[in-house]
Amino acid sequence: MISLSAVAIELSVPAQILAVTSGGDPVLSVFGLPIHNPASVVTNGMLAVQSLVAARILARRAVSGWPLFFVGMALATGLGAFKHGLPWIEPEWVYQTLKGGSNVAVVVAVVGAQRAVLPGAWWFSLFFGSVLVGANSATRDFGATATIVAAGVVPVVAASVFFLLRSVRRSHNRRTRECAWLCAGWGAFVIAGVVWATGAGFSPWFDHTDVAHLVMMAALLLIFRSGLAREVAWN
């Protein structure tokens, strides 16, 4: 582990490629600061900026739920950039706080999606958020967090598909477009998950996590487009 206070700032060499670590992480030295997984840091930063812009636009249009979703995504990916880039940071509790904060921010995003798609089920969001925050605080394990997040997303995706089919049947064109964009966004998230789970990357410098981040950008764009198409809150 490397302490922040022990990192020398070498202004003479702004950036230098270092060897891949024993754990498989590529490292880029920037002004003497070792940045692990630089592509993941950049793609996380891009996701954070994209999410913040989407949250601001949808909030100004008074679209329910989705601004909270995008704020959560911005926090999760922003903290994720530090989590991926600075795994050596000391003291250990700083890294664990970044890791736990990123997981909790995902909870915020899922609750925002629940509020957007199922606005009447406030009790479900409260229960889900409480269970997930508690589980994250107890374990701080990404696998456990991802499992519970998936459980919270399932009813949202199911409701999205239901509303799409219902709007098609009733010939509600604008509602159909909104639901179609949303279902496409969830589909892109599924693809991102498959890419991550199968390890479909190009090299240690641009691995499966980075490819998944690019697919997530498309997913967020589709969900943002759905938010723009919203006419009234769903019942």
Short mmCIF file of C-alpha atoms in Angstrom, two decimals:
data_model
loop_
_atom_site.label_atom_id
_atom_site.label_comp_id
_atom_site.label_asym_id
_atom_site.label_seq_id
_atom_site.Cartn_x
_atom_site.Cartn_y
_atom_site.Cartn_z
CA MET A 1 0.00 0.00 0.00
CA ILE A 2 1.17 3.53 -0.73
CA SER A 3 0.33 6.47 1.48
CA LEU A 4 -0.81 9.68 -0.14
CA SER A 5 1.80 11.56 1.85
CA ALA A 6 4.52 9.36 0.33
CA VAL A 7 3.66 10.08 -3.29
CA ALA A 8 6.24 12.39 -4.85
CA ILE A 9 5.11 14.94 -7.40
CA GLU A 10 7.53 14.72 -10.33
CA LEU A 11 6.82 17.66 -12.58
CA SER A 12 9.64 16.83 -15.00
CA VAL A 13 7.79 13.77 -16.42
CA PRO A 14 4.03 14.49 -16.59
CA ALA A 15 3.02 10.95 -17.57
CA GLN A 16 4.81 7.63 -17.73
CA ILE A 17 3.53 4.12 -18.47
CA LEU A 18 4.47 1.67 -15.72
CA ALA A 19 4.43 -2.12 -15.79
CA VAL A 20 1.20 -4.07 -15.26
CA THR A 21 0.92 -5.06 -11.59
CA SER A 22 0.87 -8.65 -10.35
CA GLY A 23 -2.88 -8.27 -9.94
CA GLY A 24 -3.24 -7.46 -13.65
CA ASP A 25 -3.86 -3.72 -13.27
CA PRO A 26 -2.15 -1.43 -15.80
CA VAL A 27 -0.59 1.60 -14.14
CA LEU A 28 0.04 5.08 -15.54
CA SER A 29 2.17 7.51 -13.55
CA VAL A 30 0.81 11.08 -13.80
CA PHE A 31 3.09 13.66 -12.17
CA GLY A 32 4.44 10.83 -10.04
CA LEU A 33 0.97 9.68 -8.93
CA PRO A 34 0.34 6.01 -9.88
CA ILE A 35 -3.07 5.70 -11.51
CA HIS A 36 -4.32 2.14 -11.82
CA ASN A 37 -6.70 1.17 -14.65
CA PRO A 38 -6.50 4.56 -16.42
CA ALA A 39 -9.12 3.63 -19.03
CA SER A 40 -11.58 2.75 -16.28
CA VAL A 41 -10.90 6.08 -14.60
CA VAL A 42 -11.59 7.95 -17.85
CA THR A 43 -14.74 5.99 -18.75
CA ASN A 44 -16.09 6.35 -15.22
CA GLY A 45 -15.50 10.08 -15.45
CA MET A 46 -17.33 10.23 -18.77
CA LEU A 47 -20.28 8.35 -17.26
CA ALA A 48 -20.35 10.75 -14.32
CA VAL A 49 -20.40 13.83 -16.56
CA GLN A 50 -23.05 12.31 -18.81
CA SER A 51 -25.23 11.49 -15.80
CA LEU A 52 -24.89 14.96 -14.27
CA VAL A 53 -25.90 16.64 -17.54
CA ALA A 54 -28.91 14.31 -17.90
CA ALA A 55 -29.97 14.91 -14.28
CA ARG A 56 -29.85 18.67 -14.72
CA ILE A 57 -31.86 18.66 -17.95
CA LEU A 58 -34.55 16.32 -16.62
CA ALA A 59 -34.78 18.18 -13.30
CA ARG A 60 -35.40 21.45 -15.15
CA ARG A 61 -38.20 19.71 -17.03
CA ALA A 62 -39.66 18.47 -13.72
CA VAL A 63 -39.52 14.82 -14.80
CA SER A 64 -40.23 12.62 -11.79
CA GLY A 65 -37.72 10.06 -10.56
CA TRP A 66 -35.16 10.11 -13.35
CA PRO A 67 -33.10 13.06 -12.02
CA LEU A 68 -32.51 11.05 -8.83
CA PHE A 69 -31.52 8.04 -10.94
CA PHE A 70 -28.94 10.04 -12.85
CA VAL A 71 -27.60 11.74 -9.71
CA GLY A 72 -27.08 8.29 -8.21
CA MET A 73 -25.32 7.13 -11.36
CA ALA A 74 -23.11 10.23 -11.34
CA LEU A 75 -22.07 9.58 -7.74
CA ALA A 76 -21.53 5.86 -8.33
CA THR A 77 -19.36 6.34 -11.40
CA GLY A 78 -17.54 9.37 -10.02
CA LEU A 79 -16.57 7.49 -6.86
CA GLY A 80 -15.88 4.46 -9.05
CA ALA A 81 -13.19 6.42 -10.87
CA PHE A 82 -11.31 6.91 -7.60
CA LYS A 83 -11.99 3.30 -6.57
CA HIS A 84 -10.49 1.93 -9.78
CA GLY A 85 -7.66 4.42 -9.98
CA LEU A 86 -6.43 4.56 -6.39
CA PRO A 87 -6.64 1.05 -4.89
CA TRP A 88 -3.39 1.70 -3.00
CA ILE A 89 -4.68 4.67 -1.04
CA GLU A 90 -4.12 4.72 2.71
CA PRO A 91 -5.47 4.61 5.30
CA GLU A 92 -7.56 1.61 4.29
CA TRP A 93 -10.82 3.14 5.51
CA VAL A 94 -10.55 5.85 2.82
CA TYR A 95 -10.63 3.24 0.05
CA GLN A 96 -13.39 1.31 1.81
CA THR A 97 -15.41 4.53 2.07
CA LEU A 98 -15.01 5.15 -1.66
CA LYS A 99 -16.04 1.56 -2.38
CA GLY A 100 -19.01 1.62 -0.02
CA GLY A 101 -20.09 5.07 -1.19
CA SER A 102 -20.10 3.92 -4.80
CA ASN A 103 -22.32 0.95 -3.90
CA VAL A 104 -24.74 3.10 -1.90
CA ALA A 105 -24.95 5.55 -4.82
CA VAL A 106 -26.11 2.66 -7.00
CA VAL A 107 -28.91 2.18 -4.46
CA VAL A 108 -29.88 5.83 -4.95
CA ALA A 109 -29.98 5.28 -8.71
CA VAL A 110 -32.18 2.20 -8.45
CA VAL A 111 -34.56 3.95 -6.03
CA GLY A 112 -34.77 6.83 -8.52
CA ALA A 113 -35.72 4.37 -11.28
CA GLN A 114 -38.32 2.82 -8.99
CA ARG A 115 -39.80 6.23 -8.26
CA ALA A 116 -39.93 7.02 -11.98
CA VAL A 117 -41.50 3.77 -13.14
CA LEU A 118 -43.53 2.84 -10.04
CA PRO A 119 -44.31 6.19 -8.38
CA GLY A 120 -46.99 4.70 -6.12
CA ALA A 121 -44.73 2.03 -4.61
CA TRP A 122 -42.87 4.32 -2.20
CA TRP A 123 -42.88 1.56 0.44
CA PHE A 124 -40.99 -0.75 -1.91
CA SER A 125 -38.29 1.84 -2.53
CA LEU A 126 -37.96 2.50 1.20
CA PHE A 127 -37.69 -1.20 2.00
CA PHE A 128 -35.29 -1.91 -0.86
CA GLY A 129 -33.05 1.05 -0.04
CA SER A 130 -32.90 0.16 3.66
CA VAL A 131 -32.03 -3.49 3.01
CA LEU A 132 -29.35 -2.67 0.45
CA VAL A 133 -27.68 0.06 2.49
CA GLY A 134 -27.68 -2.26 5.48
CA ALA A 135 -26.20 -5.14 3.49
CA ASN A 136 -23.56 -2.88 1.98
CA SER A 137 -22.60 -1.50 5.40
CA ALA A 138 -22.27 -5.02 6.76
CA THR A 139 -20.33 -6.66 3.91
CA ARG A 140 -19.17 -4.00 1.43
CA ASP A 141 -19.06 -6.86 -1.03
CA PHE A 142 -19.78 -5.96 -4.65
CA GLY A 143 -21.23 -9.38 -5.41
CA ALA A 144 -23.79 -9.16 -2.60
CA THR A 145 -24.63 -5.57 -3.54
CA ALA A 146 -25.06 -6.50 -7.21
CA THR A 147 -27.40 -9.35 -6.29
CA ILE A 148 -29.68 -7.12 -4.24
CA VAL A 149 -29.55 -4.37 -6.88
CA ALA A 150 -30.66 -6.91 -9.48
CA ALA A 151 -33.57 -7.86 -7.23
CA GLY A 152 -34.57 -4.20 -7.00
CA VAL A 153 -34.28 -3.66 -10.76
CA VAL A 154 -36.37 -6.70 -11.78
CA PRO A 155 -39.77 -5.16 -10.91
CA VAL A 156 -38.75 -1.91 -12.63
CA VAL A 157 -37.85 -3.70 -15.85
CA ALA A 158 -40.96 -5.87 -15.67
CA ALA A 159 -43.14 -2.76 -15.22
CA SER A 160 -41.37 -1.06 -18.13
CA VAL A 161 -42.17 -3.95 -20.44
CA PHE A 162 -45.76 -4.09 -19.17
CA PHE A 163 -46.31 -0.38 -19.80
CA LEU A 164 -44.78 -0.73 -23.27
CA LEU A 165 -47.16 -3.53 -24.22
CA ARG A 166 -50.13 -1.70 -22.74
CA SER A 167 -49.33 1.54 -24.54
CA VAL A 168 -48.92 -0.30 -27.86
CA ARG A 169 -52.31 -1.94 -27.35
CA ARG A 170 -53.96 1.39 -26.55
CA SER A 171 -52.13 3.21 -29.37
CA HIS A 172 -50.60 5.83 -27.06
CA ASN A 173 -47.85 6.91 -29.41
CA ARG A 174 -45.90 9.16 -27.08
CA ARG A 175 -46.15 6.70 -24.19
CA THR A 176 -45.07 3.93 -26.55
CA ARG A 177 -41.96 5.89 -27.54
CA GLU A 178 -41.16 6.60 -23.90
CA CYS A 179 -41.47 2.94 -22.92
CA ALA A 180 -39.59 1.73 -26.00
CA TRP A 181 -36.60 3.99 -25.22
CA LEU A 182 -36.69 2.80 -21.62
CA CYS A 183 -36.82 -0.92 -22.47
CA ALA A 184 -33.98 -0.40 -24.95
CA GLY A 185 -31.98 1.23 -22.15
CA TRP A 186 -32.53 -1.73 -19.81
CA GLY A 187 -31.55 -4.05 -22.65
CA ALA A 188 -28.29 -2.14 -23.11
CA PHE A 189 -27.60 -2.48 -19.38
CA VAL A 190 -28.08 -6.24 -19.70
CA ILE A 191 -25.55 -6.28 -22.55
CA ALA A 192 -23.11 -4.30 -20.40
CA GLY A 193 -23.54 -6.86 -17.63
CA VAL A 194 -22.89 -9.74 -20.04
CA VAL A 195 -19.76 -8.01 -21.36
CA TRP A 196 -18.47 -7.52 -17.82
CA ALA A 197 -19.33 -11.06 -16.68
CA THR A 198 -17.72 -12.73 -19.71
CA GLY A 199 -14.54 -10.64 -19.58
CA ALA A 200 -14.92 -9.42 -23.16
CA GLY A 201 -12.09 -6.90 -23.24
CA PHE A 202 -9.31 -6.03 -25.68
CA SER A 203 -6.24 -5.83 -23.45
CA PRO A 204 -5.27 -5.08 -19.84
CA TRP A 205 -5.27 -1.41 -20.84
CA PHE A 206 -8.86 -1.57 -22.12
CA ASP A 207 -10.52 -4.52 -20.46
CA HIS A 208 -14.06 -5.83 -20.03
CA THR A 209 -14.89 -3.15 -17.46
CA ASP A 210 -14.04 -0.38 -19.92
CA VAL A 211 -16.06 -1.99 -22.73
CA ALA A 212 -19.00 -2.39 -20.33
CA HIS A 213 -18.71 1.30 -19.45
CA LEU A 214 -19.07 2.25 -23.12
CA VAL A 215 -22.22 0.14 -23.41
CA MET A 216 -23.51 1.77 -20.21
CA MET A 217 -23.10 5.18 -21.85
CA ALA A 218 -25.47 4.02 -24.59
CA ALA A 219 -27.86 2.65 -21.96
CA LEU A 220 -27.93 5.96 -20.07
CA LEU A 221 -28.51 7.86 -23.31
CA LEU A 222 -31.53 5.66 -24.10
CA ILE A 223 -32.99 6.11 -20.61
CA PHE A 224 -32.41 9.86 -20.84
CA ARG A 225 -34.26 9.86 -24.16
CA SER A 226 -37.12 8.06 -22.44
CA GLY A 227 -37.22 10.75 -19.77
CA LEU A 228 -37.44 13.45 -22.42
CA ALA A 229 -40.39 11.64 -24.00
CA ARG A 230 -42.32 11.47 -20.74
CA GLU A 231 -45.75 13.09 -20.96
CA VAL A 232 -47.23 12.43 -17.52
CA ALA A 233 -46.22 10.34 -14.51
CA TRP A 234 -47.10 6.68 -14.80
CA ASN A 235 -49.95 5.34 -12.71
#
